[in-house]
Amino acid sequence: MGLARTNSVALIGLAGSLVEVEADISSQLPGMRLIGLPDAALAEAAERVRAAAKNSGCALNGHRLTVNLSPAALRKHGSGFDLAIAVACLAADGVVPAASVGAVVHIGELALDGRLRPTPGMLPAVIAAARLGHRTVMVPAGNAEEAALVPGIRVVGVSSLRDALIWHGARLEPQEVEVLRAPVEDDPADESLDLLDVVGNDEAILALQVAAAGGHHLFMLGPPGAGKTMLAARLPGLLPDLGPAASLEVSSLRSLSGRPVGRSLITRPPLESPHHTITAAAMVGGGSGQIRPGAAARASHGVLFLDEAPEFSGAVLDALRQPLESGRISIHRANAIAHFPARFQLVLAANPCPCGQYGAGDQECSCPPNARRRYLARISGPLLDRIDIQLTVTRVTAAQLRISADGGRLSSAVARSRVLAAREKAAERLAGTPWTVNSQVSGPWLRSSERRLGAPVTAMLDRALERGGITMRGYDRILRVRKSSI
């Protein structure tokens, strides 16, 4: 009996810190005490570990166990420390070699029968372990494929605490157990959605391509049934595949949100479409315990679509203003600051009035003018000033339906090839700058003497700026969109 140590990982946002788990057996009264600022879920690990060890055939020592999670000043969240606590306690009792346990990073939640449950945030946790110099990580078998996506790491996937102890050298007979896996979820960014399904709305389709080419935000205004939702759902299909860094970031955010990643990194841009009842914390991220990414962070490198935008809370919409400018979300707590990426394309869709029929032509609007103004005023001016492309979408007419039936519609494959060509040109033009798409370019760079457009071209813009019709941000926005024309 003595002291044993192993390691685990604590996540704050996407950043991970190494936690040393120390277990000491004393000769005092029986019991287990966890110290080192554990939260409520982690404080309950004592009972999970005790039951799991007993049901795995190696009950914990009857003497008092003290488990320290170091550094003690760092608050620890979640149940992912269960496996590390269990093997440290059993190593202190001599069931497994302390040297073997100390050389491995252990991450995983224990069930009472000793099986290991898949743990959210496995990918960023393993990335943190690799960054901190560790090369062997033991994880639940349900997370093994996800952990193996990190290069240079030896991943040991185990189904139960018993299997973990056998791997470390315990003299136990192997037992077959059911592997616990995370439920499979459908991806809202469906690649089967094609622009060929869209009838009419040629201007909206062109605007969609321009938005995809330059990474611009988009606002669509139109009556119900005009096709706003259909258009927005097809925007991710026009975007290029994610690069290696973006792919790793998107996959890490998905893992941290508790959704399975699979055998390969995510290579397609994500789509997030929250309901209008979402709270500000659910939109940007937060939580009373462990800080989780919100919809805006999960949409990073993809599309955040807000259907029926005026129905969203004003506080939720305005919470997006800072991420739209900086491309980053910082969530401050008393003892920690979590950072999440938030470089997404925002797509807003709205009806023109509460009844939705204003300007539809085929039906009469029953809303008075002041009701229409109040309805659209729910989307604040400062937020709209950050939306690069704003257009009106109309309902499809019978004539457009007949014309579309004869062919001539644009497919997502053709539109995506145009977007890729436009992005390649933008990459050449922006070579040597910190930007990759036109929406990221700063105003001073656009208005510099060597890139300034001629006075005849900008005359209308200059007059609008002088009259207060547009802001300086709006002026720069128009210049950026011009550069993204397909």
Short mmCIF file of C-alpha atoms in Angstrom, two decimals:
data_model
loop_
_atom_site.label_atom_id
_atom_site.label_comp_id
_atom_site.label_asym_id
_atom_site.label_seq_id
_atom_site.Cartn_x
_atom_site.Cartn_y
_atom_site.Cartn_z
CA MET A 1 0.00 0.00 0.00
CA GLY A 2 1.24 3.48 -0.85
CA LEU A 3 1.03 6.34 -3.31
CA ALA A 4 0.33 6.06 -7.07
CA ARG A 5 -0.07 8.60 -9.83
CA THR A 6 -1.52 8.79 -13.31
CA ASN A 7 -2.72 11.56 -15.65
CA SER A 8 -5.92 12.79 -17.20
CA VAL A 9 -7.03 15.93 -19.07
CA ALA A 10 -9.26 18.85 -18.01
CA LEU A 11 -10.85 20.89 -20.82
CA ILE A 12 -11.61 24.61 -20.71
CA GLY A 13 -13.27 25.29 -24.02
CA LEU A 14 -11.10 23.57 -26.64
CA ALA A 15 -7.93 24.03 -24.57
CA GLY A 16 -6.82 21.13 -22.40
CA SER A 17 -4.69 21.05 -19.26
CA LEU A 18 -2.95 18.00 -17.87
CA VAL A 19 -4.28 16.84 -14.49
CA GLU A 20 -2.19 14.59 -12.28
CA VAL A 21 -4.38 12.13 -10.34
CA GLU A 22 -2.73 11.02 -7.09
CA ALA A 23 -4.14 8.25 -4.90
CA ASP A 24 -2.90 7.58 -1.38
CA ILE A 25 -3.97 4.83 1.04
CA SER A 26 -3.77 5.60 4.75
CA SER A 27 -4.55 3.52 7.81
CA GLN A 28 -7.47 5.65 8.95
CA LEU A 29 -11.17 4.84 8.79
CA PRO A 30 -12.60 3.48 5.50
CA GLY A 31 -13.77 5.90 2.84
CA MET A 32 -12.68 7.91 -0.19
CA ARG A 33 -12.16 11.64 -0.37
CA LEU A 34 -11.70 13.63 -3.59
CA ILE A 35 -9.80 16.92 -3.34
CA GLY A 36 -8.66 19.39 -6.00
CA LEU A 37 -11.82 21.42 -6.78
CA PRO A 38 -14.05 18.71 -8.32
CA ASP A 39 -17.53 19.70 -9.51
CA ALA A 40 -20.69 17.81 -8.50
CA ALA A 41 -20.42 15.20 -11.29
CA LEU A 42 -16.78 14.54 -10.45
CA ALA A 43 -17.41 14.47 -6.70
CA GLU A 44 -19.75 11.51 -7.30
CA ALA A 45 -16.88 9.58 -8.91
CA ALA A 46 -16.07 7.97 -5.55
CA GLU A 47 -19.25 5.90 -5.63
CA ARG A 48 -18.95 5.05 -9.33
CA VAL A 49 -15.33 3.96 -8.93
CA ARG A 50 -16.04 1.87 -5.84
CA ALA A 51 -18.96 0.03 -7.48
CA ALA A 52 -17.13 -0.42 -10.81
CA ALA A 53 -14.03 -1.82 -9.10
CA LYS A 54 -16.13 -4.31 -7.05
CA ASN A 55 -18.06 -5.47 -10.14
CA SER A 56 -14.78 -5.82 -12.06
CA GLY A 57 -13.47 -8.33 -9.56
CA CYS A 58 -10.99 -6.13 -7.68
CA ALA A 59 -12.71 -4.20 -4.91
CA LEU A 60 -10.99 -1.11 -3.52
CA ASN A 61 -8.93 -1.32 -0.35
CA GLY A 62 -10.94 -1.00 2.86
CA HIS A 63 -8.65 1.72 4.22
CA ARG A 64 -9.14 5.42 3.63
CA LEU A 65 -8.32 6.62 0.10
CA THR A 66 -7.37 10.22 -0.61
CA VAL A 67 -7.45 11.23 -4.28
CA ASN A 68 -5.90 14.55 -5.25
CA LEU A 69 -6.47 16.20 -8.63
CA SER A 70 -3.53 18.48 -9.29
CA PRO A 71 -3.18 21.40 -9.96
CA ALA A 72 -5.53 21.98 -7.07
CA ALA A 73 -6.39 25.55 -8.12
CA LEU A 74 -7.87 24.38 -11.46
CA ARG A 75 -11.56 23.50 -11.21
CA LYS A 76 -12.30 20.05 -12.67
CA HIS A 77 -15.55 19.26 -14.47
CA GLY A 78 -17.31 16.12 -15.67
CA SER A 79 -16.99 12.39 -15.26
CA GLY A 80 -14.07 11.81 -17.62
CA PHE A 81 -11.68 11.37 -14.67
CA ASP A 82 -13.33 8.13 -13.46
CA LEU A 83 -10.89 5.78 -15.19
CA ALA A 84 -7.83 7.69 -13.99
CA ILE A 85 -9.11 7.71 -10.41
CA ALA A 86 -9.88 3.98 -10.50
CA VAL A 87 -6.50 2.84 -11.86
CA ALA A 88 -4.61 5.21 -9.53
CA CYS A 89 -6.44 3.79 -6.50
CA LEU A 90 -5.81 0.19 -7.57
CA ALA A 91 -2.17 0.95 -8.35
CA ALA A 92 -1.78 2.39 -4.85
CA ASP A 93 -3.13 -0.94 -3.55
CA GLY A 94 -0.67 -2.93 -5.67
CA VAL A 95 -3.25 -4.49 -8.01
CA VAL A 96 -1.42 -3.07 -11.05
CA PRO A 97 2.13 -1.68 -11.39
CA ALA A 98 2.32 2.01 -10.49
CA ALA A 99 4.95 2.57 -13.19
CA SER A 100 2.63 1.30 -15.94
CA VAL A 101 -0.28 3.42 -14.72
CA GLY A 102 1.89 6.52 -14.42
CA ALA A 103 3.04 6.33 -18.05
CA VAL A 104 -0.48 6.49 -19.54
CA VAL A 105 -3.10 9.24 -19.79
CA HIS A 106 -6.51 7.83 -18.78
CA ILE A 107 -9.81 9.38 -19.92
CA GLY A 108 -13.25 7.83 -19.50
CA GLU A 109 -16.44 7.57 -17.47
CA LEU A 110 -17.25 4.37 -15.58
CA ALA A 111 -20.61 2.65 -15.38
CA LEU A 112 -21.44 0.85 -12.14
CA ASP A 113 -20.83 -2.54 -13.78
CA GLY A 114 -17.31 -1.49 -14.75
CA ARG A 115 -17.93 -0.71 -18.41
CA LEU A 116 -16.60 2.51 -19.92
CA ARG A 117 -18.96 5.03 -21.45
CA PRO A 118 -18.00 7.27 -24.41
CA THR A 119 -16.84 10.64 -23.09
CA PRO A 120 -17.62 14.03 -24.73
CA GLY A 121 -14.60 16.08 -25.80
CA MET A 122 -12.33 13.08 -26.40
CA LEU A 123 -10.72 14.52 -29.54
CA PRO A 124 -9.62 17.88 -28.02
CA ALA A 125 -8.54 16.03 -24.84
CA VAL A 126 -6.26 13.68 -26.78
CA ILE A 127 -4.93 16.62 -28.81
CA ALA A 128 -4.06 18.34 -25.52
CA ALA A 129 -2.32 15.19 -24.24
CA ALA A 130 -0.24 14.98 -27.42
CA ARG A 131 0.63 18.68 -27.23
CA LEU A 132 1.84 18.19 -23.66
CA GLY A 133 4.22 15.41 -24.70
CA HIS A 134 2.30 12.22 -23.85
CA ARG A 135 2.24 9.39 -26.36
CA THR A 136 -0.10 6.73 -24.86
CA VAL A 137 -3.75 7.37 -24.05
CA MET A 138 -6.28 4.87 -22.68
CA VAL A 139 -9.87 5.65 -23.65
CA PRO A 140 -13.27 3.91 -23.81
CA ALA A 141 -13.59 1.57 -26.80
CA GLY A 142 -16.50 3.74 -28.02
CA ASN A 143 -14.06 6.67 -28.35
CA ALA A 144 -11.09 4.74 -29.75
CA GLU A 145 -11.68 5.63 -33.41
CA GLU A 146 -12.09 9.30 -32.54
CA ALA A 147 -8.93 9.35 -30.39
CA ALA A 148 -6.96 7.61 -33.15
CA LEU A 149 -7.49 10.64 -35.41
CA VAL A 150 -4.70 12.42 -33.52
CA PRO A 151 -1.35 11.57 -35.17
CA GLY A 152 1.58 10.33 -33.12
CA ILE A 153 -0.58 8.94 -30.30
CA ARG A 154 -0.86 5.30 -29.24
CA VAL A 155 -4.53 4.76 -28.41
CA VAL A 156 -5.54 1.92 -26.11
CA GLY A 157 -9.29 1.36 -26.37
CA VAL A 158 -10.80 -0.66 -23.53
CA SER A 159 -14.40 -1.72 -22.98
CA SER A 160 -14.25 -1.98 -19.19
CA LEU A 161 -12.18 -1.26 -16.11
CA ARG A 162 -11.30 -4.97 -15.99
CA ASP A 163 -9.78 -4.76 -19.51
CA ALA A 164 -7.83 -1.66 -18.46
CA LEU A 165 -6.38 -3.45 -15.44
CA ILE A 166 -5.47 -6.53 -17.52
CA TRP A 167 -3.64 -4.28 -19.99
CA HIS A 168 -1.67 -2.80 -17.09
CA GLY A 169 -0.69 -6.29 -15.88
CA ALA A 170 -3.38 -7.34 -13.39
CA ARG A 171 -3.88 -11.09 -13.01
CA LEU A 172 -7.52 -11.24 -14.02
CA GLU A 173 -9.41 -13.40 -16.51
CA PRO A 174 -10.76 -11.45 -19.51
CA GLN A 175 -14.53 -11.13 -19.79
CA GLU A 176 -16.59 -10.25 -22.84
CA VAL A 177 -18.72 -7.12 -22.32
CA GLU A 178 -20.90 -5.04 -24.59
CA VAL A 179 -19.09 -1.98 -25.90
CA LEU A 180 -20.94 1.22 -25.05
CA ARG A 181 -21.13 3.62 -27.99
CA ALA A 182 -22.55 7.10 -28.49
CA PRO A 183 -25.82 7.26 -30.47
CA VAL A 184 -25.46 8.12 -34.15
CA GLU A 185 -26.96 11.46 -35.16
CA ASP A 186 -28.01 12.75 -38.56
CA ASP A 187 -25.96 15.63 -39.95
CA PRO A 188 -28.21 18.64 -40.76
CA ALA A 189 -25.85 19.60 -43.61
CA ASP A 190 -27.29 17.02 -46.03
CA GLU A 191 -25.15 16.60 -49.14
CA SER A 192 -28.14 15.23 -51.08
CA LEU A 193 -29.71 18.70 -51.17
CA ASP A 194 -29.18 20.21 -54.62
CA LEU A 195 -29.84 23.57 -56.25
CA LEU A 196 -31.70 21.66 -58.96
CA ASP A 197 -34.57 21.44 -56.49
CA VAL A 198 -34.94 25.23 -56.46
CA VAL A 199 -37.44 26.61 -58.96
CA GLY A 200 -37.05 30.19 -60.15
CA ASN A 201 -35.37 32.73 -57.84
CA ASP A 202 -32.41 33.20 -60.19
CA GLU A 203 -31.28 36.31 -58.29
CA ALA A 204 -31.31 34.41 -54.99
CA ILE A 205 -29.30 31.55 -56.51
CA LEU A 206 -26.74 34.04 -57.81
CA ALA A 207 -26.61 35.71 -54.37
CA LEU A 208 -26.05 32.29 -52.81
CA GLN A 209 -23.06 31.68 -55.07
CA VAL A 210 -21.59 35.11 -54.36
CA ALA A 211 -22.03 34.52 -50.63
CA ALA A 212 -20.27 31.16 -50.91
CA ALA A 213 -17.44 32.59 -53.02
CA GLY A 214 -16.65 35.43 -50.64
CA GLY A 215 -17.77 33.99 -47.31
CA HIS A 216 -20.42 36.72 -47.00
CA HIS A 217 -23.36 36.87 -44.61
CA LEU A 218 -26.81 36.78 -46.20
CA PHE A 219 -30.26 38.14 -45.33
CA MET A 220 -33.33 36.95 -47.27
CA LEU A 221 -36.66 38.72 -46.92
CA GLY A 222 -39.79 37.25 -48.43
CA PRO A 223 -43.24 35.75 -47.81
CA PRO A 224 -43.75 32.17 -46.62
CA GLY A 225 -43.25 29.63 -49.39
CA ALA A 226 -40.77 31.76 -51.32
CA GLY A 227 -37.97 29.22 -50.79
CA LYS A 228 -35.80 30.96 -48.19
CA THR A 229 -35.26 27.84 -46.08
CA MET A 230 -34.63 25.70 -49.16
CA LEU A 231 -31.97 28.11 -50.39
CA ALA A 232 -30.23 28.37 -47.02
CA ALA A 233 -30.08 24.59 -46.59
CA ARG A 234 -28.19 24.32 -49.88
CA LEU A 235 -25.50 26.88 -49.08
CA PRO A 236 -23.17 24.39 -47.29
CA GLY A 237 -23.18 22.25 -50.45
CA LEU A 238 -21.63 25.15 -52.40
CA LEU A 239 -18.76 25.65 -49.97
CA PRO A 240 -15.36 23.99 -50.53
CA ASP A 241 -14.09 21.17 -48.34
CA LEU A 242 -12.51 22.13 -45.04
CA GLY A 243 -8.73 22.45 -44.83
CA PRO A 244 -6.75 20.33 -42.32
CA ALA A 245 -6.80 22.96 -39.54
CA ALA A 246 -10.49 23.79 -40.03
CA SER A 247 -11.37 20.09 -40.21
CA LEU A 248 -9.64 19.41 -36.89
CA GLU A 249 -11.36 22.42 -35.30
CA VAL A 250 -14.83 21.46 -36.51
CA SER A 251 -14.33 17.84 -35.42
CA SER A 252 -13.12 18.96 -31.98
CA LEU A 253 -16.17 21.19 -31.52
CA ARG A 254 -18.44 18.32 -32.52
CA SER A 255 -16.71 16.03 -30.03
CA LEU A 256 -16.94 18.60 -27.24
CA SER A 257 -20.66 18.93 -27.92
CA GLY A 258 -21.10 15.22 -27.20
CA ARG A 259 -21.73 14.17 -30.80
CA PRO A 260 -19.75 11.27 -32.34
CA VAL A 261 -17.01 12.13 -34.83
CA GLY A 262 -16.45 8.73 -36.42
CA ARG A 263 -13.45 7.21 -38.14
CA SER A 264 -12.36 10.33 -40.01
CA LEU A 265 -12.25 14.06 -39.45
CA ILE A 266 -15.19 16.09 -40.68
CA THR A 267 -14.36 17.54 -44.09
CA ARG A 268 -17.62 19.26 -45.03
CA PRO A 269 -18.80 22.63 -43.61
CA PRO A 270 -21.37 22.24 -40.83
CA LEU A 271 -24.89 23.69 -40.76
CA GLU A 272 -26.51 24.85 -37.54
CA SER A 273 -30.17 25.88 -37.59
CA PRO A 274 -31.40 26.57 -34.03
CA HIS A 275 -35.04 27.20 -33.12
CA HIS A 276 -36.06 30.78 -32.41
CA THR A 277 -36.62 29.95 -28.71
CA ILE A 278 -32.86 29.47 -28.19
CA THR A 279 -31.23 31.39 -25.33
CA ALA A 280 -28.14 33.58 -25.58
CA ALA A 281 -26.10 31.00 -23.65
CA ALA A 282 -27.17 28.24 -26.04
CA MET A 283 -26.30 30.44 -28.99
CA VAL A 284 -22.79 31.55 -28.02
CA GLY A 285 -21.96 28.87 -25.43
CA GLY A 286 -21.74 28.62 -21.67
CA GLY A 287 -23.12 26.49 -18.89
CA SER A 288 -23.23 26.56 -15.11
CA GLY A 289 -20.54 23.87 -14.85
CA GLN A 290 -18.40 22.89 -17.81
CA ILE A 291 -18.40 25.49 -20.58
CA ARG A 292 -19.87 24.02 -23.77
CA PRO A 293 -19.85 25.53 -27.29
CA GLY A 294 -23.08 27.09 -28.50
CA ALA A 295 -24.68 26.97 -31.94
CA ALA A 296 -22.52 29.84 -33.22
CA ALA A 297 -19.31 28.02 -32.28
CA ARG A 298 -20.54 24.70 -33.71
CA ALA A 299 -21.28 26.50 -36.99
CA SER A 300 -17.65 27.67 -37.28
CA HIS A 301 -16.28 27.19 -40.84
CA GLY A 302 -19.86 26.54 -41.92
CA VAL A 303 -23.30 28.14 -41.91
CA LEU A 304 -25.46 29.44 -39.05
CA PHE A 305 -29.03 29.72 -40.34
CA LEU A 306 -31.63 31.64 -38.34
CA ASP A 307 -35.05 31.05 -39.85
CA GLU A 308 -37.79 33.49 -38.84
CA ALA A 309 -35.06 35.81 -37.57
CA PRO A 310 -37.42 38.49 -36.08
CA GLU A 311 -38.84 35.81 -33.76
CA PHE A 312 -35.45 35.38 -32.05
CA SER A 313 -34.82 37.29 -28.84
CA GLY A 314 -33.12 40.63 -29.40
CA ALA A 315 -30.44 39.68 -26.86
CA VAL A 316 -29.70 36.48 -28.80
CA LEU A 317 -29.36 38.31 -32.12
CA ASP A 318 -27.20 41.08 -30.69
CA ALA A 319 -24.96 38.51 -29.01
CA LEU A 320 -23.81 37.59 -32.52
CA ARG A 321 -22.51 41.06 -33.33
CA GLN A 322 -19.13 40.66 -31.65
CA PRO A 323 -18.43 37.15 -33.08
CA LEU A 324 -19.29 38.41 -36.56
CA GLU A 325 -16.54 41.02 -36.23
CA SER A 326 -13.84 39.01 -34.46
CA GLY A 327 -14.57 35.43 -35.54
CA ARG A 328 -14.10 34.32 -31.94
CA ILE A 329 -16.21 33.79 -28.83
CA SER A 330 -14.73 34.29 -25.36
CA ILE A 331 -16.82 33.14 -22.39
CA HIS A 332 -15.67 34.52 -19.05
CA ARG A 333 -16.24 32.80 -15.74
CA ALA A 334 -14.93 33.71 -12.29
CA ASN A 335 -12.20 31.05 -12.46
CA ALA A 336 -11.70 30.46 -16.20
CA ILE A 337 -11.99 31.92 -19.69
CA ALA A 338 -13.01 29.60 -22.53
CA HIS A 339 -12.34 30.52 -26.16
CA PHE A 340 -14.22 29.08 -29.14
CA PRO A 341 -13.85 29.79 -32.87
CA ALA A 342 -16.84 31.51 -34.48
CA ARG A 343 -15.94 32.24 -38.10
CA PHE A 344 -19.23 31.24 -39.68
CA GLN A 345 -21.50 32.52 -42.42
CA LEU A 346 -24.69 33.95 -40.96
CA VAL A 347 -27.86 33.46 -43.00
CA LEU A 348 -31.02 35.22 -41.81
CA ALA A 349 -34.49 34.64 -43.21
CA ALA A 350 -37.53 36.74 -42.36
CA ASN A 351 -41.10 37.34 -43.43
CA PRO A 352 -41.88 40.96 -44.43
CA CYS A 353 -44.53 41.33 -41.70
CA PRO A 354 -46.25 39.34 -38.94
CA CYS A 355 -48.83 37.83 -41.31
CA GLY A 356 -46.14 37.27 -43.95
CA GLN A 357 -48.18 38.49 -46.93
CA TYR A 358 -46.88 42.03 -47.39
CA GLY A 359 -45.69 42.41 -50.98
CA ALA A 360 -46.69 38.84 -51.90
CA GLY A 361 -49.03 40.05 -54.61
CA ASP A 362 -51.40 37.10 -54.54
CA GLN A 363 -52.75 37.76 -51.03
CA GLU A 364 -53.58 40.89 -49.08
CA CYS A 365 -51.55 41.89 -46.03
CA SER A 366 -53.58 42.53 -42.88
CA CYS A 367 -50.78 44.24 -40.93
CA PRO A 368 -50.80 48.03 -40.37
CA PRO A 369 -47.61 49.90 -41.35
CA ASN A 370 -46.43 50.40 -37.78
CA ALA A 371 -46.74 46.64 -37.13
CA ARG A 372 -44.56 45.90 -40.16
CA ARG A 373 -41.96 48.39 -38.98
CA ARG A 374 -41.92 46.99 -35.44
CA TYR A 375 -41.64 43.44 -36.75
CA LEU A 376 -38.54 44.02 -38.87
CA ALA A 377 -37.07 46.38 -36.26
CA ARG A 378 -36.55 43.32 -34.05
CA ILE A 379 -33.43 42.76 -36.14
CA SER A 380 -31.26 45.64 -34.98
CA GLY A 381 -29.60 48.04 -37.38
CA PRO A 382 -26.07 47.29 -36.12
CA LEU A 383 -26.61 43.58 -36.84
CA LEU A 384 -28.01 44.24 -40.34
CA ASP A 385 -25.06 46.53 -40.98
CA ARG A 386 -22.83 43.45 -40.66
CA ILE A 387 -24.83 41.45 -43.24
CA ASP A 388 -23.05 41.75 -46.57
CA ILE A 389 -25.85 40.63 -48.93
CA GLN A 390 -29.51 41.55 -48.41
CA LEU A 391 -32.15 40.58 -50.94
CA THR A 392 -35.87 40.03 -51.39
CA VAL A 393 -37.09 36.55 -52.35
CA THR A 394 -40.46 36.26 -54.13
CA ARG A 395 -42.81 33.37 -54.60
CA VAL A 396 -42.50 31.29 -57.74
CA THR A 397 -45.04 32.01 -60.47
CA ALA A 398 -46.73 29.46 -62.71
CA ALA A 399 -44.71 30.75 -65.67
CA GLN A 400 -41.43 30.20 -63.83
CA LEU A 401 -42.57 26.69 -62.89
CA ARG A 402 -43.23 25.80 -66.54
CA ILE A 403 -39.88 27.25 -67.66
CA SER A 404 -37.99 25.34 -64.98
CA ALA A 405 -39.65 22.09 -66.04
CA ASP A 406 -37.96 22.47 -69.44
CA GLY A 407 -34.49 22.45 -67.82
CA GLY A 408 -31.83 25.13 -67.58
CA ARG A 409 -31.59 25.01 -63.79
CA LEU A 410 -28.21 25.16 -62.06
CA SER A 411 -26.92 22.16 -60.11
CA SER A 412 -24.97 22.40 -56.86
CA ALA A 413 -21.99 20.68 -58.53
CA VAL A 414 -21.73 23.35 -61.23
CA ALA A 415 -22.29 26.18 -58.74
CA ARG A 416 -19.66 24.72 -56.42
CA SER A 417 -17.11 24.60 -59.25
CA ARG A 418 -17.76 28.30 -59.87
CA VAL A 419 -17.30 29.02 -56.17
CA LEU A 420 -14.02 27.10 -56.09
CA ALA A 421 -12.74 29.03 -59.12
CA ALA A 422 -13.71 32.35 -57.50
CA ARG A 423 -11.97 31.38 -54.26
CA GLU A 424 -8.80 30.43 -56.11
CA LYS A 425 -8.74 33.87 -57.73
CA ALA A 426 -9.32 35.48 -54.34
CA ALA A 427 -6.48 33.44 -52.84
CA GLU A 428 -4.13 34.71 -55.56
CA ARG A 429 -5.26 38.29 -55.03
CA LEU A 430 -4.93 38.04 -51.25
CA ALA A 431 -1.60 36.19 -51.26
CA GLY A 432 0.71 37.66 -48.62
CA THR A 433 -2.19 38.93 -46.50
CA PRO A 434 -3.78 37.30 -43.42
CA TRP A 435 -7.07 36.82 -45.32
CA THR A 436 -8.31 34.02 -47.55
CA VAL A 437 -11.79 35.21 -48.63
CA ASN A 438 -13.15 38.63 -49.50
CA SER A 439 -15.45 38.91 -46.48
CA GLN A 440 -12.40 38.98 -44.19
CA VAL A 441 -10.62 41.85 -45.94
CA SER A 442 -10.34 45.06 -43.95
CA GLY A 443 -11.77 48.36 -45.16
CA PRO A 444 -8.46 50.28 -45.15
CA TRP A 445 -6.92 47.61 -47.40
CA LEU A 446 -9.83 47.93 -49.85
CA ARG A 447 -9.61 51.73 -49.88
CA SER A 448 -5.82 51.97 -50.12
CA SER A 449 -4.46 54.09 -52.96
CA GLU A 450 -3.27 51.14 -55.09
CA ARG A 451 -6.66 49.37 -54.84
CA ARG A 452 -9.05 52.32 -54.77
CA LEU A 453 -11.73 52.29 -57.46
CA GLY A 454 -12.15 55.29 -59.74
CA ALA A 455 -14.41 58.19 -58.74
CA PRO A 456 -17.01 57.41 -61.48
CA VAL A 457 -17.39 53.89 -60.05
CA THR A 458 -17.81 54.94 -56.42
CA ALA A 459 -19.70 58.20 -57.01
CA MET A 460 -23.08 56.75 -55.96
CA LEU A 461 -21.51 55.13 -52.89
CA ASP A 462 -19.80 58.36 -51.93
CA ARG A 463 -23.07 60.31 -52.12
CA ALA A 464 -24.89 57.69 -50.03
CA LEU A 465 -22.14 57.89 -47.40
CA GLU A 466 -22.29 61.68 -47.30
CA ARG A 467 -26.10 61.67 -46.88
CA GLY A 468 -25.90 59.06 -44.11
CA GLY A 469 -27.67 56.44 -46.22
CA ILE A 470 -24.93 53.91 -45.45
CA THR A 471 -22.28 53.64 -42.77
CA MET A 472 -18.56 53.23 -43.31
CA ARG A 473 -19.01 49.53 -42.60
CA GLY A 474 -21.72 49.40 -45.28
CA TYR A 475 -19.43 51.18 -47.73
CA ASP A 476 -16.71 48.59 -47.21
CA ARG A 477 -19.28 45.81 -47.37
CA ILE A 478 -20.32 46.79 -50.89
CA LEU A 479 -16.69 46.87 -52.01
CA ARG A 480 -16.13 43.36 -50.63
CA VAL A 481 -19.21 41.93 -52.35
CA ARG A 482 -18.11 43.47 -55.65
CA LYS A 483 -14.85 41.50 -55.41
CA SER A 484 -16.82 38.24 -54.89
CA SER A 485 -18.92 38.45 -58.05
CA ILE A 486 -19.17 35.10 -59.81
#
